Tab-separated table of C-alpha atoms in Angstrom:
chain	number	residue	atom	x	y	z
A	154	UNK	CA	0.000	0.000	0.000
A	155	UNK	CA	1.269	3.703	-0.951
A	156	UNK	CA	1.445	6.073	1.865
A	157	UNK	CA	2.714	9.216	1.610
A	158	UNK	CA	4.467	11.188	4.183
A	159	UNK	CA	4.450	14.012	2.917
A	160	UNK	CA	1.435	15.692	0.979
A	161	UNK	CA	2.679	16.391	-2.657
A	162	UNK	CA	0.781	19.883	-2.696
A	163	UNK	CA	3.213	21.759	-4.059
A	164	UNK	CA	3.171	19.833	-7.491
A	165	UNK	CA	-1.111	20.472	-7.299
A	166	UNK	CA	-1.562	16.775	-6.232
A	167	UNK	CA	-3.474	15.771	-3.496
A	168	UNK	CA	-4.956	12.821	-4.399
A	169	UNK	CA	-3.973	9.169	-6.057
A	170	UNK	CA	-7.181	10.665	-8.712
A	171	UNK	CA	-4.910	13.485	-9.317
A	172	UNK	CA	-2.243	11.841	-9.929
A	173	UNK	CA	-3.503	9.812	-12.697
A	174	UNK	CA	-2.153	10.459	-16.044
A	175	UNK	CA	0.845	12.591	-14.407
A	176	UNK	CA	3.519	13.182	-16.689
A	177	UNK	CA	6.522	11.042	-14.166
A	178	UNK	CA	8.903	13.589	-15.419
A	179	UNK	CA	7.653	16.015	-13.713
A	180	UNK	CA	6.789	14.339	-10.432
A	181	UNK	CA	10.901	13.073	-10.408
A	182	UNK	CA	11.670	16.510	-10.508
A	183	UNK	CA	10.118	16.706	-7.092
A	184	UNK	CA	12.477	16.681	-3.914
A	185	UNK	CA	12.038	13.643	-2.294
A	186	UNK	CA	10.384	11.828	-5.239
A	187	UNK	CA	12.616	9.135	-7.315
A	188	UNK	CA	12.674	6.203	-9.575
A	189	UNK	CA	11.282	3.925	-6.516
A	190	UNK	CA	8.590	6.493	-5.296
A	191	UNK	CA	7.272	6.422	-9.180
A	192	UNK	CA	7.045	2.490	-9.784
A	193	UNK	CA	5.193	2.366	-6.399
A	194	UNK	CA	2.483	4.967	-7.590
A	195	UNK	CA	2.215	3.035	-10.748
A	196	UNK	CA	1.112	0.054	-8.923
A	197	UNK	CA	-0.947	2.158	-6.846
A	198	UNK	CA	-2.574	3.470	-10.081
A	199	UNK	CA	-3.256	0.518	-11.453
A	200	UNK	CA	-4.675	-1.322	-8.740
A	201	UNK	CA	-7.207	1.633	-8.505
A	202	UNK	CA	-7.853	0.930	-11.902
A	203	UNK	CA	-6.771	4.715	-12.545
A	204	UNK	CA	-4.439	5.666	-15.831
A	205	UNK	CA	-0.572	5.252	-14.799
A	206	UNK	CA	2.043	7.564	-15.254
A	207	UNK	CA	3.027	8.904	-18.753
A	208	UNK	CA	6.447	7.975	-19.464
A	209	UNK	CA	8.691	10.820	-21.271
């Protein structure tokens, strides 16, 4: 299960619906967000049945 320690507010997401579609990109520019952070929303995505990241 994804939890998040941080809220990711300052990118405009606060929820896993938000996040859906999210360019990856952009979310690894993030402090605090890598390679391991993104493959772990993916699943999260997925298993919601919501639209996974788009890949540059």
């Amino acid at each position: 299960m994804l939890v998040w320690t941080r809220p990711r507010t300052v990118a405009g997401y606060r929820t896993l619906e938000s996040l859906a579609g999210a360019s990856s990109e952009g979310l690894l520019a993030q402090h605090g967000f890598g390679p391991e952070g993104a493959r772990l929303l993916d699943e999260a995505l997925r298993a919601a049945g919501l639209e996974p990241l788009r890949r540059p």
